[in-house]
Each structure stands twice: as structure tokens, then as C-alpha cells.
Short mmCIF file of N, CA and C in Angstrom, two decimals:
data_model
loop_
_atom_site.label_atom_id
_atom_site.label_comp_id
_atom_site.label_asym_id
_atom_site.label_seq_id
_atom_site.Cartn_x
_atom_site.Cartn_y
_atom_site.Cartn_z
N MET A 164 8.18 -11.74 16.05
CA MET A 164 8.67 -12.34 14.82
C MET A 164 10.18 -12.52 14.96
N SER A 165 10.64 -13.68 14.63
CA SER A 165 12.07 -13.93 14.69
C SER A 165 12.77 -13.23 13.52
N LYS A 166 14.09 -13.16 13.59
CA LYS A 166 14.86 -12.53 12.51
C LYS A 166 14.61 -13.26 11.19
N ASN A 167 14.58 -14.58 11.22
CA ASN A 167 14.34 -15.37 10.01
C ASN A 167 12.93 -15.15 9.47
N GLU A 168 11.94 -15.11 10.36
CA GLU A 168 10.56 -14.86 9.94
C GLU A 168 10.42 -13.46 9.32
N ALA A 169 11.08 -12.49 9.92
CA ALA A 169 11.05 -11.12 9.39
C ALA A 169 11.67 -11.07 8.00
N LYS A 170 12.76 -11.78 7.82
CA LYS A 170 13.42 -11.81 6.51
C LYS A 170 12.52 -12.48 5.48
N GLU A 171 11.88 -13.58 5.84
CA GLU A 171 10.96 -14.26 4.93
C GLU A 171 9.79 -13.35 4.55
N HIS A 172 9.25 -12.66 5.54
CA HIS A 172 8.12 -11.77 5.28
C HIS A 172 8.56 -10.62 4.36
N PHE A 173 9.73 -10.06 4.60
CA PHE A 173 10.24 -8.98 3.78
C PHE A 173 10.42 -9.45 2.33
N ASN A 174 10.97 -10.63 2.15
CA ASN A 174 11.15 -11.18 0.81
C ASN A 174 9.80 -11.38 0.11
N TRP A 175 8.82 -11.91 0.86
CA TRP A 175 7.48 -12.06 0.31
C TRP A 175 6.92 -10.70 -0.09
N PHE A 176 7.08 -9.70 0.77
CA PHE A 176 6.57 -8.36 0.51
C PHE A 176 7.17 -7.79 -0.77
N LYS A 177 8.47 -7.96 -0.96
CA LYS A 177 9.13 -7.45 -2.16
C LYS A 177 8.60 -8.16 -3.41
N GLN A 178 8.30 -9.45 -3.29
CA GLN A 178 7.78 -10.20 -4.44
C GLN A 178 6.39 -9.72 -4.87
N GLN A 179 5.68 -9.07 -3.97
CA GLN A 179 4.33 -8.59 -4.26
C GLN A 179 4.32 -7.26 -5.01
N ILE A 180 5.45 -6.59 -5.11
CA ILE A 180 5.51 -5.25 -5.71
C ILE A 180 4.95 -5.23 -7.13
N PRO A 181 5.38 -6.11 -8.04
CA PRO A 181 4.82 -6.04 -9.41
C PRO A 181 3.30 -6.18 -9.45
N SER A 182 2.77 -7.09 -8.68
CA SER A 182 1.32 -7.30 -8.64
C SER A 182 0.61 -6.06 -8.08
N ARG A 183 1.16 -5.48 -7.04
CA ARG A 183 0.55 -4.29 -6.45
C ARG A 183 0.62 -3.10 -7.38
N LEU A 184 1.73 -2.96 -8.10
CA LEU A 184 1.83 -1.88 -9.08
C LEU A 184 0.80 -2.07 -10.19
N GLU A 185 0.63 -3.29 -10.63
CA GLU A 185 -0.36 -3.58 -11.67
C GLU A 185 -1.76 -3.23 -11.20
N GLN A 186 -2.10 -3.62 -9.97
CA GLN A 186 -3.41 -3.32 -9.42
C GLN A 186 -3.62 -1.82 -9.27
N LEU A 187 -2.62 -1.12 -8.76
CA LEU A 187 -2.73 0.33 -8.59
C LEU A 187 -2.84 1.02 -9.93
N GLY A 188 -2.06 0.59 -10.90
CA GLY A 188 -2.13 1.18 -12.23
C GLY A 188 -3.49 0.98 -12.87
N ALA A 189 -4.06 -0.21 -12.72
CA ALA A 189 -5.38 -0.49 -13.28
C ALA A 189 -6.45 0.35 -12.59
N PHE A 190 -6.32 0.49 -11.29
CA PHE A 190 -7.31 1.26 -10.52
C PHE A 190 -7.21 2.75 -10.84
N SER A 191 -6.00 3.26 -10.95
CA SER A 191 -5.80 4.70 -11.15
C SER A 191 -5.77 5.10 -12.62
N GLN A 192 -5.69 4.11 -13.52
CA GLN A 192 -5.57 4.36 -14.96
C GLN A 192 -4.28 5.09 -15.30
N ILE A 193 -3.22 4.84 -14.51
CA ILE A 193 -1.91 5.45 -14.74
C ILE A 193 -0.91 4.34 -15.05
N HIS A 194 -0.13 4.53 -16.09
CA HIS A 194 0.90 3.56 -16.45
C HIS A 194 2.10 3.78 -15.52
N LEU A 195 2.32 2.85 -14.62
CA LEU A 195 3.40 2.96 -13.63
C LEU A 195 4.62 2.21 -14.13
N ASP A 196 5.63 2.95 -14.53
CA ASP A 196 6.82 2.34 -15.12
C ASP A 196 8.11 2.78 -14.43
N TYR A 197 8.01 3.29 -13.21
CA TYR A 197 9.16 3.74 -12.42
C TYR A 197 9.80 5.02 -12.97
N SER A 198 9.19 5.63 -13.99
CA SER A 198 9.74 6.87 -14.52
C SER A 198 9.36 8.03 -13.60
N ASP A 199 10.10 9.13 -13.73
CA ASP A 199 9.77 10.32 -12.95
C ASP A 199 8.33 10.75 -13.23
N ARG A 200 7.92 10.70 -14.49
CA ARG A 200 6.57 11.14 -14.89
C ARG A 200 5.50 10.29 -14.22
N SER A 201 5.71 8.97 -14.17
CA SER A 201 4.68 8.13 -13.56
C SER A 201 4.59 8.37 -12.05
N LEU A 202 5.71 8.70 -11.43
CA LEU A 202 5.67 9.03 -10.00
C LEU A 202 4.91 10.32 -9.75
N ILE A 203 5.12 11.29 -10.61
CA ILE A 203 4.39 12.56 -10.49
C ILE A 203 2.90 12.31 -10.72
N ASP A 204 2.58 11.54 -11.76
CA ASP A 204 1.17 11.26 -12.07
C ASP A 204 0.47 10.54 -10.93
N ILE A 205 1.13 9.53 -10.35
CA ILE A 205 0.47 8.79 -9.27
C ILE A 205 0.35 9.65 -8.02
N TRP A 206 1.30 10.54 -7.76
CA TRP A 206 1.21 11.43 -6.61
C TRP A 206 0.05 12.41 -6.80
N GLU A 207 -0.10 12.95 -7.99
CA GLU A 207 -1.21 13.86 -8.26
C GLU A 207 -2.55 13.13 -8.14
N TRP A 208 -2.60 11.89 -8.62
CA TRP A 208 -3.82 11.09 -8.47
C TRP A 208 -4.12 10.85 -6.99
N TYR A 209 -3.08 10.53 -6.24
CA TYR A 209 -3.23 10.28 -4.79
C TYR A 209 -3.83 11.51 -4.10
N LEU A 210 -3.27 12.67 -4.38
CA LEU A 210 -3.76 13.89 -3.73
C LEU A 210 -5.22 14.18 -4.07
N ARG A 211 -5.65 13.84 -5.27
CA ARG A 211 -7.04 14.07 -5.68
C ARG A 211 -8.01 13.03 -5.10
N ASN A 212 -7.53 11.83 -4.82
CA ASN A 212 -8.44 10.71 -4.53
C ASN A 212 -8.37 10.12 -3.13
N VAL A 213 -7.33 10.38 -2.40
CA VAL A 213 -7.18 9.74 -1.10
C VAL A 213 -7.43 10.75 0.00
N GLN A 214 -8.23 10.35 0.96
CA GLN A 214 -8.53 11.20 2.10
C GLN A 214 -8.05 10.50 3.37
N ILE A 215 -7.49 11.28 4.25
CA ILE A 215 -7.07 10.75 5.55
C ILE A 215 -8.22 10.96 6.53
N GLN A 216 -8.54 9.89 7.23
CA GLN A 216 -9.63 9.97 8.19
C GLN A 216 -9.09 9.58 9.56
N ASN A 217 -9.17 10.51 10.48
CA ASN A 217 -8.74 10.22 11.84
C ASN A 217 -9.77 9.33 12.51
N LYS A 218 -9.29 8.36 13.28
CA LYS A 218 -10.19 7.44 13.96
C LYS A 218 -9.94 7.52 15.46
N SER A 219 -11.01 7.30 16.19
CA SER A 219 -10.90 7.31 17.65
C SER A 219 -10.22 6.03 18.11
N THR A 220 -9.79 6.05 19.34
CA THR A 220 -9.16 4.87 19.92
C THR A 220 -10.10 3.67 19.88
N SER A 221 -11.37 3.90 20.15
CA SER A 221 -12.33 2.78 20.14
C SER A 221 -12.52 2.23 18.73
N GLU A 222 -12.51 3.08 17.71
CA GLU A 222 -12.62 2.60 16.33
C GLU A 222 -11.40 1.76 15.96
N LEU A 223 -10.22 2.22 16.35
CA LEU A 223 -9.00 1.47 16.06
C LEU A 223 -8.99 0.14 16.80
N GLU A 224 -9.42 0.13 18.04
CA GLU A 224 -9.48 -1.11 18.81
C GLU A 224 -10.47 -2.09 18.19
N GLU A 225 -11.59 -1.59 17.70
CA GLU A 225 -12.58 -2.45 17.06
C GLU A 225 -12.00 -3.09 15.79
N GLU A 226 -11.33 -2.29 14.97
CA GLU A 226 -10.72 -2.84 13.76
C GLU A 226 -9.65 -3.86 14.11
N TYR A 227 -8.86 -3.57 15.12
CA TYR A 227 -7.80 -4.49 15.54
C TYR A 227 -8.40 -5.81 16.01
N SER A 228 -9.49 -5.74 16.73
CA SER A 228 -10.10 -6.97 17.25
C SER A 228 -10.69 -7.84 16.13
N GLU A 229 -10.97 -7.24 14.97
CA GLU A 229 -11.56 -7.98 13.87
C GLU A 229 -10.51 -8.60 12.95
N THR A 230 -9.24 -8.29 13.18
CA THR A 230 -8.19 -8.83 12.31
C THR A 230 -7.66 -10.14 12.85
N GLU A 231 -7.15 -10.96 11.95
CA GLU A 231 -6.54 -12.22 12.37
C GLU A 231 -5.14 -11.96 12.86
N GLU A 232 -4.62 -12.86 13.64
CA GLU A 232 -3.26 -12.70 14.15
C GLU A 232 -2.26 -12.76 13.04
#
């Protein structure tokens, strides 16, 4: 990725933040308003609901092969 492409992608990524916060808030039923309380609430929700799953090299390679460039 060129420097210009990286900058464009970063700008696009930043523009997605409000939409992603809205989706996460709807999914978690937590009002995300950038307050300290909402950060604590979403972290507690994360710890209760998200699990880390280790994957083998072959599983990662399979997922990678299924993604678009």
C-alpha cells in the first residue's frame, strides 16, 4: 500500500467509528458515549462475552485463502 493509499484507508477507517459504535452498542445493549462509565461497561461486557480461540496454522491459512485481496 502506498503512503497515499494508507492515508485514504485510515481516513475511511476513522469515518466508520460512529457506525461501529452504534452497532456495538445495539449488540451489547450498552449506551456508548465515550464516558468513563461506558468504557467500563463495555469492557465488562467484553470479558463476559468474548472468548479467544487459538487456531492452528492450517486453520489460519484456510481463512486467509478464503479472503479477497
